[in-house]
Coordinates of C-alpha atoms in Angstrom, one line a residue:
X1 CA 106.1 58.9 39.1
X2 CA 104.9 59.6 35.7
X3 CA 108.3 58.8 34.2
X4 CA 108.4 55.4 36.0
X5 CA 105.0 54.4 34.5
X6 CA 106.1 55.3 31.1
X7 CA 109.2 53.3 31.4
X8 CA 107.2 50.3 32.6
X9 CA 104.9 50.5 29.6
X10 CA 107.8 50.6 27.2
X11 CA 109.2 47.4 28.6
X12 CA 105.8 45.5 28.0
X13 CA 105.5 43.6 24.7
X14 CA 103.6 45.4 22.0
X15 CA 100.1 44.0 21.4
X16 CA 98.2 44.6 18.1
X17 CA 95.1 46.6 18.8
X18 CA 91.8 44.8 18.2
X19 CA 89.6 46.2 15.5
X20 CA 86.8 48.3 16.8
X21 CA 83.4 47.1 15.8
X22 CA 81.1 50.0 15.3
X23 CA 77.5 49.2 16.4
X24 CA 74.6 50.7 14.5
X25 CA 72.9 53.4 16.4
X26 CA 69.7 52.4 18.0
X27 CA 66.6 53.6 16.2
X28 CA 64.2 54.3 19.0
X29 CA 61.4 55.2 16.5
X30 CA 61.2 51.6 15.3
X31 CA 59.5 49.0 17.6
X32 CA 61.4 45.8 18.4
X33 CA 58.7 43.5 17.0
X34 CA 58.5 45.4 13.6
X35 CA 59.0 43.2 10.6
X36 CA 61.9 43.9 8.2
X37 CA 60.3 44.4 4.9
X38 CA 61.9 45.0 1.4
X39 CA 61.0 47.9 -0.7
X40 CA 58.8 45.8 -2.9
X41 CA 56.9 44.5 0.1
X42 CA 56.5 48.1 1.4
X43 CA 55.0 49.2 -1.9
X44 CA 52.4 46.5 -1.9
X45 CA 48.9 47.6 -0.9
X46 CA 47.1 45.1 1.5
X47 CA 43.5 45.9 1.8
X48 CA 41.8 45.4 5.1
X49 CA 38.0 45.6 5.6
X50 CA 36.7 46.7 8.9
X51 CA 33.3 45.3 9.9
X52 CA 31.0 45.8 12.7
X53 CA 31.1 42.2 13.8
X54 CA 32.5 41.5 17.2
X55 CA 35.2 38.8 16.9
X56 CA 34.8 38.0 20.6
X57 CA 31.0 37.4 20.4
X58 CA 30.0 33.8 21.1
X59 CA 28.8 32.0 18.1
X60 CA 27.1 28.9 19.7
X61 CA 25.3 30.6 22.6
X62 CA 22.6 28.2 24.0
X63 CA 19.4 29.4 25.9
X64 CA 16.9 27.3 27.8
X65 CA 13.5 27.1 26.1
X66 CA 10.7 26.8 28.7
X67 CA 8.3 25.9 25.9
X68 CA 10.3 22.8 24.7
X69 CA 12.0 22.3 28.1
X70 CA 15.4 21.9 26.5
X71 CA 18.5 24.1 25.7
X72 CA 18.4 25.5 22.2
X73 CA 21.2 27.1 20.3
X74 CA 20.4 30.7 19.5
X75 CA 21.1 32.0 16.0
X76 CA 21.0 35.6 17.1
X77 CA 24.6 37.0 17.7
X78 CA 24.9 40.2 19.6
X79 CA 27.8 42.3 18.1
X80 CA 27.1 45.6 20.0
X81 CA 29.7 46.6 22.6
X82 CA 29.1 49.2 25.3
X83 CA 32.3 51.1 26.1
X84 CA 30.5 53.6 28.4
X85 CA 27.1 53.6 29.9
X86 CA 25.5 56.2 32.2
X87 CA 21.9 56.4 33.4
X88 CA 20.7 60.0 33.1
X89 CA 17.7 61.9 34.3
X90 CA 17.2 64.1 31.2
X91 CA 13.6 64.6 30.0
X92 CA 12.4 65.8 26.7
X93 CA 10.5 69.1 26.8
X94 CA 7.8 67.8 24.4
X95 CA 6.8 64.9 26.7
X96 CA 4.1 65.3 29.4
X97 CA 6.5 64.7 32.2
X98 CA 8.8 67.3 30.8
X99 CA 6.0 69.9 30.6
X100 CA 4.9 69.1 34.2
X101 CA 8.5 69.7 35.4
X102 CA 8.8 73.0 33.6
X103 CA 5.5 74.2 35.1
X104 CA 6.7 73.3 38.6
X105 CA 10.0 75.3 38.0
X106 CA 8.0 78.3 36.8
X107 CA 5.8 78.1 39.9
X108 CA 8.8 77.9 42.2
X109 CA 10.4 81.0 40.5
X110 CA 7.2 82.9 40.8
X111 CA 6.9 82.1 44.5
X112 CA 10.5 83.1 45.0
X113 CA 9.8 86.5 43.3
X114 CA 6.7 87.1 45.4
X115 CA 8.7 86.6 48.6
X116 CA 11.5 88.8 47.5
X117 CA 8.9 91.6 46.5
X118 CA 7.1 91.3 49.9
X119 CA 10.4 91.6 51.8
X120 CA 11.4 94.7 49.8
X121 CA 8.0 96.3 50.6
X122 CA 8.5 95.6 54.3
X123 CA 11.9 97.2 54.3
X124 CA 10.6 100.4 52.6
X125 CA 7.7 100.6 55.2
X126 CA 10.2 100.2 58.1
X127 CA 12.4 103.0 56.7
X128 CA 9.4 105.3 56.4
X129 CA 8.2 104.6 59.9
X130 CA 11.7 104.5 61.5
X131 CA 11.2 101.0 63.0
X132 CA 13.8 98.3 62.8
X133 CA 13.2 94.9 61.0
X134 CA 13.1 91.8 63.1
X135 CA 16.1 89.5 62.8
X136 CA 14.0 86.5 61.9
X137 CA 10.7 86.2 60.0
X138 CA 8.0 84.2 61.6
X139 CA 7.0 82.9 58.1
X140 CA 10.3 81.1 57.8
X141 CA 9.4 78.9 60.8
X142 CA 5.7 78.4 60.0
X143 CA 4.6 74.7 59.6
X144 CA 3.1 73.5 56.4
X145 CA -0.3 72.2 57.4
X146 CA -0.4 70.1 54.3
X147 CA 2.6 68.0 55.5
X148 CA 2.3 66.1 58.8
X149 CA 5.0 66.9 61.2
X150 CA 6.8 63.7 62.0
X151 CA 7.6 64.8 65.5
X152 CA 4.0 65.8 66.4
X153 CA 2.5 62.5 67.6
X154 CA 1.0 61.0 70.8
X155 CA 2.2 57.6 72.1
X156 CA -0.3 55.4 73.8
X157 CA 0.5 51.9 75.1
X158 CA -1.2 49.2 77.1
X159 CA 0.1 46.0 78.7
X160 CA -1.7 42.8 77.9
X161 CA -1.1 39.1 78.5
X162 CA 0.7 37.1 75.7
X163 CA -1.6 34.5 74.2
X164 CA -0.5 30.8 74.7
X165 CA 0.2 28.9 71.6
X166 CA -1.4 25.5 71.0
X167 CA -0.4 23.1 68.3
X168 CA -2.9 20.5 67.0
X169 CA -1.5 17.7 64.8
X170 CA -3.5 15.0 63.0
X171 CA -2.0 11.9 61.5
X172 CA -3.8 10.4 58.5
X173 CA -3.1 7.7 55.9
X174 CA -2.1 9.0 52.5
X175 CA -4.8 8.4 49.9
X176 CA -4.3 5.5 47.6
X177 CA -2.6 6.5 44.3
X178 CA -2.2 4.6 41.1
X179 CA -0.2 5.4 38.0
X180 CA -2.2 5.2 34.7
X181 CA -0.3 5.1 31.5
X182 CA -1.9 4.8 28.1
X183 CA -0.7 5.0 24.5
X184 CA -3.0 5.6 21.6
X185 CA -2.4 5.8 17.9
X186 CA -4.3 7.4 15.1
X187 CA -6.3 4.3 14.4
X188 CA -7.7 4.1 17.9
X189 CA -8.6 7.7 18.0
X190 CA -10.4 7.3 14.7
X191 CA -12.3 4.2 16.0
X192 CA -13.3 6.1 19.1
X193 CA -14.8 8.9 17.1
X194 CA -16.7 6.4 14.9
X195 CA -18.2 4.7 18.0
X196 CA -19.2 8.1 19.4
X197 CA -20.9 9.1 16.2
X198 CA -22.7 5.8 16.0
X199 CA -23.8 6.2 19.7
X200 CA -25.1 9.7 18.9
X201 CA -27.0 8.5 15.9
X202 CA -28.5 5.7 17.9
X203 CA -29.7 8.2 20.5
X204 CA -31.2 10.4 17.9
X205 CA -33.1 7.5 16.3
X206 CA -34.3 6.4 19.7
X207 CA -35.6 9.9 20.6
X208 CA -37.4 10.0 17.2
X209 CA -39.0 6.7 17.8
X210 CA -40.2 7.8 21.2
X211 CA -41.7 11.0 19.8
X212 CA -43.4 8.9 17.1
X213 CA -44.8 6.6 19.7
X214 CA -46.1 9.5 21.8
X215 CA -47.9 10.9 18.8
X216 CA -49.5 7.5 18.1
X217 CA -50.5 7.3 21.8
X218 CA -48.3 4.4 22.7
X219 CA -45.9 4.0 25.7
X220 CA -42.3 4.6 24.3
X221 CA -40.8 2.0 26.7
X222 CA -43.2 -0.7 25.5
X223 CA -42.6 0.2 21.9
X224 CA -38.8 -0.2 22.4
X225 CA -39.3 -3.5 24.2
X226 CA -41.5 -4.8 21.3
X227 CA -38.8 -3.8 18.8
X228 CA -36.0 -5.6 20.7
X229 CA -38.2 -8.7 21.6
X230 CA -37.7 -10.6 18.2
X231 CA -33.9 -10.4 18.5
X232 CA -34.1 -11.8 22.1
X233 CA -36.3 -14.6 21.0
X234 CA -33.8 -15.6 18.3
X235 CA -30.9 -15.5 20.8
X236 CA -32.7 -17.8 23.2
X237 CA -32.3 -20.8 21.0
X238 CA -30.5 -23.0 23.5
X239 CA -29.5 -25.8 21.0
X240 CA -27.6 -23.3 18.8
X241 CA -26.4 -21.0 21.5
X242 CA -22.7 -20.2 22.3
X243 CA -22.9 -21.8 25.7
X244 CA -24.1 -25.1 24.1
X245 CA -21.3 -25.0 21.5
X246 CA -18.7 -24.6 24.3
X247 CA -20.2 -27.4 26.3
X248 CA -20.3 -29.8 23.3
X249 CA -16.6 -28.9 22.6
X250 CA -15.6 -29.8 26.2
X251 CA -17.6 -33.1 26.0
X252 CA -15.9 -33.9 22.6
X253 CA -12.4 -33.4 24.1
X254 CA -13.3 -35.6 27.1
X255 CA -14.4 -38.4 24.7
X256 CA -11.3 -38.0 22.6
X257 CA -9.0 -38.1 25.6
X258 CA -10.7 -41.4 26.7
X259 CA -10.4 -42.7 23.2
X260 CA -6.7 -41.9 23.0
X261 CA -6.1 -42.7 26.7
X262 CA -2.9 -44.8 26.1
X263 CA -1.4 -42.0 23.9
X264 CA -2.2 -39.4 26.5
X265 CA -0.6 -41.4 29.3
X266 CA 2.6 -41.9 27.2
X267 CA 2.6 -38.2 26.3
X268 CA 2.5 -37.3 30.0
X269 CA 4.5 -40.1 31.8
X270 CA 6.5 -42.1 29.3
X271 CA 10.2 -42.3 29.7
X272 CA 12.3 -44.9 27.7
X273 CA 14.0 -47.0 30.5
X274 CA 16.5 -48.3 27.9
X275 CA 18.2 -45.0 27.8
X276 CA 19.8 -45.8 31.0
X277 CA 21.7 -48.6 29.3
X278 CA 22.3 -46.8 25.9
X279 CA 24.9 -44.1 26.4
X280 CA 24.9 -41.6 23.5
X281 CA 21.7 -42.9 21.9
X282 CA 18.0 -42.0 22.1
X283 CA 14.7 -42.7 20.6
X284 CA 11.4 -41.0 19.5
X285 CA 8.0 -42.2 20.6
X286 CA 5.2 -41.7 18.1
X287 CA 2.1 -40.2 19.7
X288 CA -0.8 -38.6 17.7
X289 CA -1.2 -38.1 14.0
X290 CA -3.2 -35.1 12.7
X291 CA -5.0 -35.1 9.4
X292 CA -7.9 -33.3 7.7
X293 CA -9.8 -34.6 4.7
X294 CA -9.7 -31.2 3.0
X295 CA -5.8 -31.4 3.0
X296 CA -5.8 -34.4 0.8
X297 CA -3.0 -34.3 -1.8
X298 CA -1.5 -31.2 -0.2
X299 CA 1.9 -30.7 1.4
X300 CA 2.4 -29.5 5.0
X301 CA 4.2 -26.2 4.2
X302 CA 4.2 -24.6 7.7
X303 CA 4.0 -25.4 11.3
X304 CA 3.8 -22.9 14.3
X305 CA 3.0 -23.4 18.0
X306 CA 0.8 -20.9 19.8
X307 CA 2.9 -19.1 22.5
X308 CA -0.1 -18.6 24.8
X309 CA -1.7 -22.0 24.5
X310 CA 1.0 -24.7 24.4
X311 CA -1.4 -27.4 23.3
X312 CA -2.5 -25.6 20.1
X313 CA -0.6 -25.2 16.8
X314 CA -1.4 -24.1 13.3
X315 CA -0.6 -26.0 10.1
X316 CA -0.4 -24.6 6.6
X317 CA -1.2 -26.6 3.5
X318 CA -0.1 -26.0 0.0
X319 CA 2.2 -27.5 -2.6
X320 CA 5.9 -27.3 -3.3
X321 CA 5.3 -28.6 -6.9
X322 CA 4.8 -25.5 -9.0
X323 CA 2.9 -27.5 -11.7
X324 CA 0.2 -28.7 -9.1
X325 CA -0.9 -25.6 -7.5
X326 CA -4.4 -25.2 -6.0
X327 CA -6.2 -23.7 -3.1
X328 CA -4.6 -23.5 0.3
X329 CA -5.8 -24.4 3.8
X330 CA -5.0 -23.3 7.4
X331 CA -5.9 -25.7 10.2
X332 CA -5.5 -25.0 14.0
X333 CA -5.2 -28.3 15.9
X334 CA -5.0 -29.0 19.6
X335 CA -3.5 -31.9 21.4
X336 CA -6.7 -32.3 23.4
X337 CA -8.7 -33.2 20.3
X338 CA -6.5 -34.8 17.5
X339 CA -9.4 -36.0 15.4
X340 CA -10.6 -32.6 14.0
X341 CA -9.1 -29.1 13.8
X342 CA -10.5 -26.4 16.1
X343 CA -10.4 -23.7 13.2
X344 CA -10.2 -24.0 9.4
X345 CA -9.6 -21.2 6.9
X346 CA -9.3 -21.7 3.2
X347 CA -7.3 -19.5 0.8
X348 CA -7.4 -19.1 -3.0
X349 CA -3.7 -19.8 -3.3
X350 CA -1.6 -22.4 -1.6
X351 CA -0.2 -21.5 1.9
X352 CA 3.6 -21.4 2.0
X353 CA 4.2 -20.1 5.5
X354 CA 2.5 -18.9 8.7
X355 CA 3.3 -17.7 12.1
X356 CA 1.4 -17.1 15.4
X357 CA 1.8 -13.7 17.0
X358 CA 3.8 -14.0 20.3
X359 CA 1.7 -11.5 22.3
X360 CA -1.7 -11.7 20.6
X361 CA -2.4 -15.5 20.3
X362 CA -5.4 -15.1 18.1
X363 CA -3.5 -13.5 15.2
X364 CA -1.9 -15.6 12.4
X365 CA 0.3 -14.1 9.6
X366 CA 0.1 -16.1 6.4
X367 CA 2.1 -16.1 3.1
X368 CA 0.8 -17.6 -0.1
X369 CA 2.1 -19.0 -3.4
X370 CA 0.8 -16.0 -5.4
X371 CA 2.7 -13.5 -3.2
X372 CA -0.2 -12.4 -1.0
X373 CA 0.3 -12.0 2.7
X374 CA -2.8 -12.1 5.0
X375 CA -3.6 -11.8 8.7
X376 CA -6.3 -14.0 10.2
X377 CA -8.0 -13.7 13.6
X378 CA -9.2 -17.1 14.8
X379 CA -11.8 -15.5 17.0
X380 CA -13.7 -14.4 13.9
X381 CA -16.1 -16.9 12.6
X382 CA -15.9 -15.9 9.0
X383 CA -13.6 -17.4 6.4
X384 CA -11.8 -14.2 5.3
X385 CA -8.7 -12.5 6.6
X386 CA -8.7 -9.2 8.6
X387 CA -5.9 -7.8 6.5
X388 CA -4.5 -8.8 3.1
X389 CA -2.1 -7.4 0.6
X390 CA -3.1 -6.3 -2.9
X391 CA -1.4 -5.3 -6.2
X392 CA -2.2 -1.7 -5.3
X393 CA -0.3 -2.1 -2.1
X394 CA 2.8 -3.7 -3.9
X395 CA 2.3 -7.3 -2.9
X396 CA 5.0 -9.8 -3.7
X397 CA 5.1 -11.1 -7.3
X398 CA 6.5 -14.5 -6.3
X399 CA 5.8 -17.1 -3.6
X400 CA 6.2 -15.9 0.0
X401 CA 8.4 -18.5 1.7
X402 CA 8.4 -17.1 5.3
X403 CA 6.7 -14.6 7.5
X404 CA 7.7 -13.7 11.0
X405 CA 6.2 -11.3 13.6
X406 CA 8.2 -8.5 15.2
X407 CA 7.7 -6.1 18.1
X408 CA 5.4 -3.1 17.7
X409 CA 6.9 -0.1 15.9
X410 CA 7.1 3.5 17.1
X411 CA 3.4 4.1 16.3
X412 CA 2.4 1.0 18.3
X413 CA 1.3 -0.8 15.2
X414 CA 1.5 -4.6 14.8
X415 CA 3.9 -5.6 12.0
X416 CA 5.6 -8.6 10.5
X417 CA 8.3 -9.4 7.9
X418 CA 8.1 -11.5 4.8
X419 CA 10.6 -12.8 2.3
X420 CA 9.9 -13.9 -1.3
X421 CA 11.5 -15.2 -4.4
X422 CA 11.0 -11.8 -6.0
X423 CA 14.1 -10.6 -4.0
X424 CA 12.2 -8.4 -1.5
X425 CA 12.3 -8.4 2.3
X426 CA 9.3 -6.4 3.3
X427 CA 7.9 -5.1 6.5
X428 CA 4.0 -5.1 6.7
X429 CA 2.4 -2.7 9.3
X430 CA -1.2 -3.1 10.3
X431 CA -2.5 0.5 10.0
X432 CA -6.3 1.0 10.2
X433 CA -7.9 -1.5 7.9
X434 CA -5.0 -2.2 5.5
X435 CA -1.4 -3.5 5.4
X436 CA 1.2 -0.8 4.7
X437 CA 4.4 -2.3 3.1
X438 CA 8.0 -1.0 3.5
X439 CA 10.8 -2.8 1.6
X440 CA 13.6 -3.4 4.1
X441 CA 16.1 -5.2 1.7
X442 CA 16.3 -5.8 -2.0
X443 CA 18.4 -9.0 -2.6
X444 CA 21.0 -8.4 -5.2
X445 CA 22.8 -11.3 -6.8
X446 CA 26.3 -11.3 -5.4
X447 CA 29.2 -11.2 -7.9
X448 CA 27.4 -9.2 -10.5
X449 CA 30.3 -6.7 -10.9
X450 CA 32.3 -9.2 -12.9
X451 CA 29.4 -10.0 -15.3
X452 CA 28.3 -8.3 -18.4
X453 CA 25.2 -6.1 -18.6
X454 CA 23.3 -8.6 -20.5
X455 CA 23.9 -11.3 -17.9
X456 CA 23.0 -8.9 -15.1
X457 CA 19.7 -8.1 -16.7
X458 CA 18.9 -11.8 -17.1
X459 CA 19.8 -12.9 -13.6
X460 CA 17.9 -10.0 -11.9
X461 CA 17.4 -10.2 -8.1
X462 CA 18.3 -13.1 -5.8
X463 CA 15.3 -15.2 -4.6
X464 CA 15.0 -15.2 -0.8
X465 CA 13.8 -18.5 0.8
X466 CA 14.0 -18.0 4.6
X467 CA 15.0 -15.6 7.3
X468 CA 15.3 -15.3 11.0
X469 CA 15.9 -12.4 13.5
X470 CA 18.5 -12.4 16.2
X471 CA 16.7 -12.8 19.6
X472 CA 19.2 -10.5 21.3
X473 CA 19.7 -7.9 18.6
X474 CA 16.4 -7.0 17.0
X475 CA 17.9 -5.2 14.1
X476 CA 20.1 -8.1 13.0
X477 CA 18.8 -11.0 10.8
X478 CA 20.1 -13.6 8.4
X479 CA 18.4 -14.8 5.3
X480 CA 18.9 -17.7 2.8
X481 CA 18.7 -17.6 -0.9
X482 CA 18.0 -19.9 -3.8
X483 CA 21.6 -19.7 -5.0
X484 CA 22.9 -21.2 -1.8
X485 CA 24.2 -18.1 -0.1
X486 CA 23.4 -16.8 3.4
X487 CA 23.4 -13.0 3.9
X488 CA 23.7 -11.2 7.3
X489 CA 21.7 -8.0 7.1
X490 CA 20.5 -5.2 9.4
X491 CA 17.3 -3.1 9.4
X492 CA 19.4 0.0 9.6
X493 CA 21.5 -0.7 6.4
X494 CA 19.2 -1.8 3.6
X495 CA 21.6 -1.0 0.8
X496 CA 24.2 -3.7 1.4
X497 CA 24.9 -7.0 3.2
X498 CA 26.9 -6.9 6.4
X499 CA 28.3 -10.4 5.5
X500 CA 27.8 -13.2 3.0
X501 CA 28.4 -16.9 3.9
X502 CA 29.0 -19.2 0.9
X503 CA 29.7 -22.7 2.1
X504 CA 26.4 -24.0 0.8
X505 CA 26.1 -24.7 -3.0
X506 CA 22.4 -25.3 -3.3
X507 CA 19.2 -23.6 -2.2
X508 CA 18.8 -22.8 1.6
X509 CA 15.7 -24.1 3.2
X510 CA 16.0 -22.8 6.7
X511 CA 18.1 -20.5 8.9
X512 CA 17.6 -20.4 12.7
X513 CA 19.3 -18.5 15.5
X514 CA 20.3 -20.2 18.7
X515 CA 17.9 -19.1 21.4
X516 CA 20.6 -19.1 24.1
X517 CA 23.9 -18.1 22.3
X518 CA 23.5 -14.8 20.5
X519 CA 26.2 -15.2 17.9
X520 CA 25.4 -18.8 16.7
X521 CA 22.9 -19.8 14.0
X522 CA 22.2 -22.9 11.9
X523 CA 21.3 -23.5 8.3
X524 CA 19.7 -26.3 6.3
X525 CA 20.2 -26.8 2.6
X526 CA 19.2 -29.0 -0.4
X527 CA 22.9 -30.0 -0.6
X528 CA 22.3 -32.6 2.2
X529 CA 24.1 -30.6 4.9
X530 CA 23.3 -28.8 8.1
X531 CA 25.9 -26.2 9.1
X532 CA 26.4 -24.3 12.3
X533 CA 27.8 -20.7 12.0
X534 CA 29.3 -18.0 14.2
X535 CA 28.1 -14.8 12.5
X536 CA 31.4 -13.2 13.3
X537 CA 33.3 -15.8 11.1
X538 CA 32.8 -16.2 7.4
X539 CA 33.4 -20.0 7.5
X540 CA 31.0 -22.5 9.2
X541 CA 32.1 -23.9 12.5
X542 CA 30.5 -27.3 12.1
X543 CA 28.9 -29.3 9.2
X544 CA 26.7 -32.5 9.2
X545 CA 26.0 -34.5 6.0
X546 CA 22.6 -36.3 6.3
X547 CA 22.8 -38.1 2.9
X548 CA 19.5 -36.4 1.7
X549 CA 18.0 -33.0 1.2
X550 CA 17.3 -31.4 4.5
X551 CA 13.8 -29.9 4.7
X552 CA 13.9 -28.0 8.0
X553 CA 15.8 -27.7 11.3
X554 CA 15.0 -26.4 14.7
X555 CA 16.8 -25.6 17.9
X556 CA 15.5 -27.1 21.2
X557 CA 13.9 -24.6 23.6
X558 CA 15.5 -26.3 26.7
X559 CA 19.2 -26.7 25.7
X560 CA 21.6 -24.7 23.6
X561 CA 23.3 -27.9 22.2
X562 CA 20.2 -29.9 21.0
X563 CA 18.6 -29.5 17.5
X564 CA 16.6 -31.6 15.2
X565 CA 16.7 -31.9 11.4
X566 CA 14.2 -33.7 9.0
X567 CA 15.2 -35.1 5.5
X568 CA 13.5 -36.0 2.3
X569 CA 13.9 -39.8 3.0
X570 CA 11.5 -39.5 6.0
X571 CA 14.1 -39.5 8.8
X572 CA 14.2 -37.4 11.9
X573 CA 17.8 -36.6 13.1
X574 CA 18.3 -35.4 16.7
X575 CA 21.7 -34.1 17.6
X576 CA 23.2 -33.1 21.0
X577 CA 26.6 -31.4 20.5
X578 CA 27.3 -31.8 24.2
X579 CA 27.2 -35.6 23.8
X580 CA 28.4 -36.2 20.2
X581 CA 29.7 -33.6 17.8
X582 CA 29.8 -35.8 14.8
X583 CA 26.8 -38.0 14.6
X584 CA 23.1 -37.8 15.6
X585 CA 22.0 -39.4 18.8
X586 CA 18.8 -40.5 17.0
X587 CA 18.1 -40.9 13.2
X588 CA 14.6 -42.5 13.3
X589 CA 12.4 -43.0 10.2
X590 CA 9.0 -41.2 11.0
X591 CA 7.1 -41.8 7.8
X592 CA 7.1 -44.3 4.9
X593 CA 7.1 -43.3 1.3
X594 CA 6.9 -39.7 2.2
X595 CA 9.2 -36.7 2.4
X596 CA 9.4 -34.7 5.6
X597 CA 9.0 -31.0 5.0
X598 CA 8.9 -29.2 8.4
X599 CA 9.7 -29.8 12.1
X600 CA 9.0 -27.6 15.1
X601 CA 9.7 -28.0 18.9
X602 CA 7.0 -27.5 21.5
X603 CA 8.0 -24.4 23.6
X604 CA 7.2 -26.2 26.9
X605 CA 6.9 -30.0 26.5
X606 CA 9.6 -32.4 25.1
X607 CA 7.7 -33.1 21.9
X608 CA 8.1 -32.2 18.3
X609 CA 5.8 -32.0 15.2
X610 CA 6.9 -33.2 11.8
X611 CA 4.9 -32.6 8.6
X612 CA 5.2 -34.6 5.3
X613 CA 4.2 -34.1 1.7
X614 CA 1.0 -36.3 2.1
X615 CA -0.7 -33.8 4.5
X616 CA 0.0 -35.8 7.7
X617 CA 1.4 -34.3 10.9
X618 CA 3.1 -36.6 13.4
X619 CA 3.7 -35.8 17.0
X620 CA 6.9 -37.4 18.5
X621 CA 8.2 -37.5 22.1
X622 CA 11.9 -37.3 22.9
X623 CA 13.4 -39.9 25.2
X624 CA 15.4 -38.8 28.3
X625 CA 18.8 -39.1 26.5
X626 CA 17.6 -36.6 23.9
X627 CA 16.5 -33.9 26.3
X628 CA 19.5 -33.5 28.6
X629 CA 20.4 -30.0 29.8
X630 CA 24.1 -29.3 29.6
X631 CA 25.7 -27.4 32.4
X632 CA 27.1 -24.1 31.1
X633 CA 30.8 -23.8 31.0
X634 CA 32.0 -21.1 33.4
X635 CA 35.0 -20.2 31.2
X636 CA 32.7 -19.3 28.3
X637 CA 31.0 -15.9 28.3
X638 CA 27.4 -16.0 27.1
X639 CA 26.9 -12.2 27.3
X640 CA 23.1 -11.9 27.5
X641 CA 22.7 -15.6 28.1
X642 CA 21.6 -17.4 31.3
X643 CA 20.7 -21.0 30.5
X644 CA 17.5 -22.3 32.1
X645 CA 18.1 -24.5 35.1
X646 CA 14.7 -26.4 35.3
X647 CA 14.5 -29.7 33.5
X648 CA 11.6 -30.6 31.3
X649 CA 9.9 -33.8 32.4

């Protein structure tokens, strides 16, 4: 068989043997993940520092603070790690507890030795006498009288009836509760302390007067009555009392309403029947005219309706001619008595602007030509302001062109904003007995980067002329400047403008936000144009050329598409964008040989007030075509807006 196999192998073709690849022997001393380093890398020394810090310790551990009732991040990081922990019972010998334990051990050993000695003596005595020892010692089974045997007790029991349970329930009404919330500031706390000190001083003086009366032998009560009697006699003058003054004022209003009966009836019930035949046109009906002899040769520089009393408005008198400046005047008129103002306040400088507070109807903020801002309270019978700015409190150095009240700040302080030609937009807070200013914006002239340093120093700051706050975003406001530019600003960013609109090329006289559409505002300029803007777009949406300088504009409180504009040629232009987007529905001349300076809508009635440069204020009523309320388009999103549905009559 071996020969056959060998013969078969010889017959097979010869194949060249494959080269044997010798594998390196496996080095079991080298781990698989060990890096292969060169000799140079092996000779390098890489220092590593060991620290006691625990890399797995949390760095932002928060703990709940019961004092502040919130989670606080703890700055203490615990790096200690316990690998083994065992609670032992070892005691130090030096401690009192250790000494006590050692004394107990010694007492046990001494007792043990005594028992062993006694047992040994008994065994010796038993050997001597030849008696055997008992197998058990009675002392081993003796009871310790100090410890009570738990099995040695007597059980006594008795059977009684179970008591029947009775439930008594009473239903009562819960006591009435009320939630009382109050906020105080530092000024109120201070005033309360002052009143308490005055009350204590009064009580001390009263006690001293009573003691003095007792020493003189008089009755203290009679002496106090004699002291108060003269004051009461003076106040009992009926002719000059407050009640008589109020009665005379009511009678005067009744007489004036009878005198102006026709105008009063037109104000309440007149509607132009011709509007039914004139589509796209309207008219204005003149009603009362308001004038005061003290306002002679003065311009009407401001108009503001009272939000709480819709028949009352305030008018400011000054001069727009800087060469003819004089004293100013503030008059509060009412539609119930057009012949004479209800309140009058005079100022040293001309009044340029004023505004009634929306929540406190007795407060009026006033801006003057000399840069002073003041706050008047019409309830005070004195001709001086409650608050006023001074040079020490950084008052404006140029005329103040507009003031506007804002909501209370964090400290519940009343505050208002002002804009002036000195380039400052300032917030004035009424704190204690003074106005505290805070500059919100410094108006820089745009495009100064391309100018030389000498030109920049000459131009200085941009003069502000008007401003208005967005009714839906309290932090957002727009302002106009003397150079014809409108800037969109925010209270939060006082270092730069959010946007600049440059379609006007002359001074801006008024900017007004639409009270219904939050992103639309309107501007009036000396370049004869009124423009409507979307603050999200840099170019104006609509522009109206009125062929004369536009003094003032105003949105209607009853429609988002109606607005009015007054011009220097004495015309009142009323637009309704829902009816005509190109021309006014009414361009009626309200005065002759005078320039109209301001216009304002009544917040409730379809009437407007226009003031001129002769000191006259005219009241005009809108015809039905001028006070239509447009139905809102369902396809348009008004965000916060819900248009009013009631129609003004």
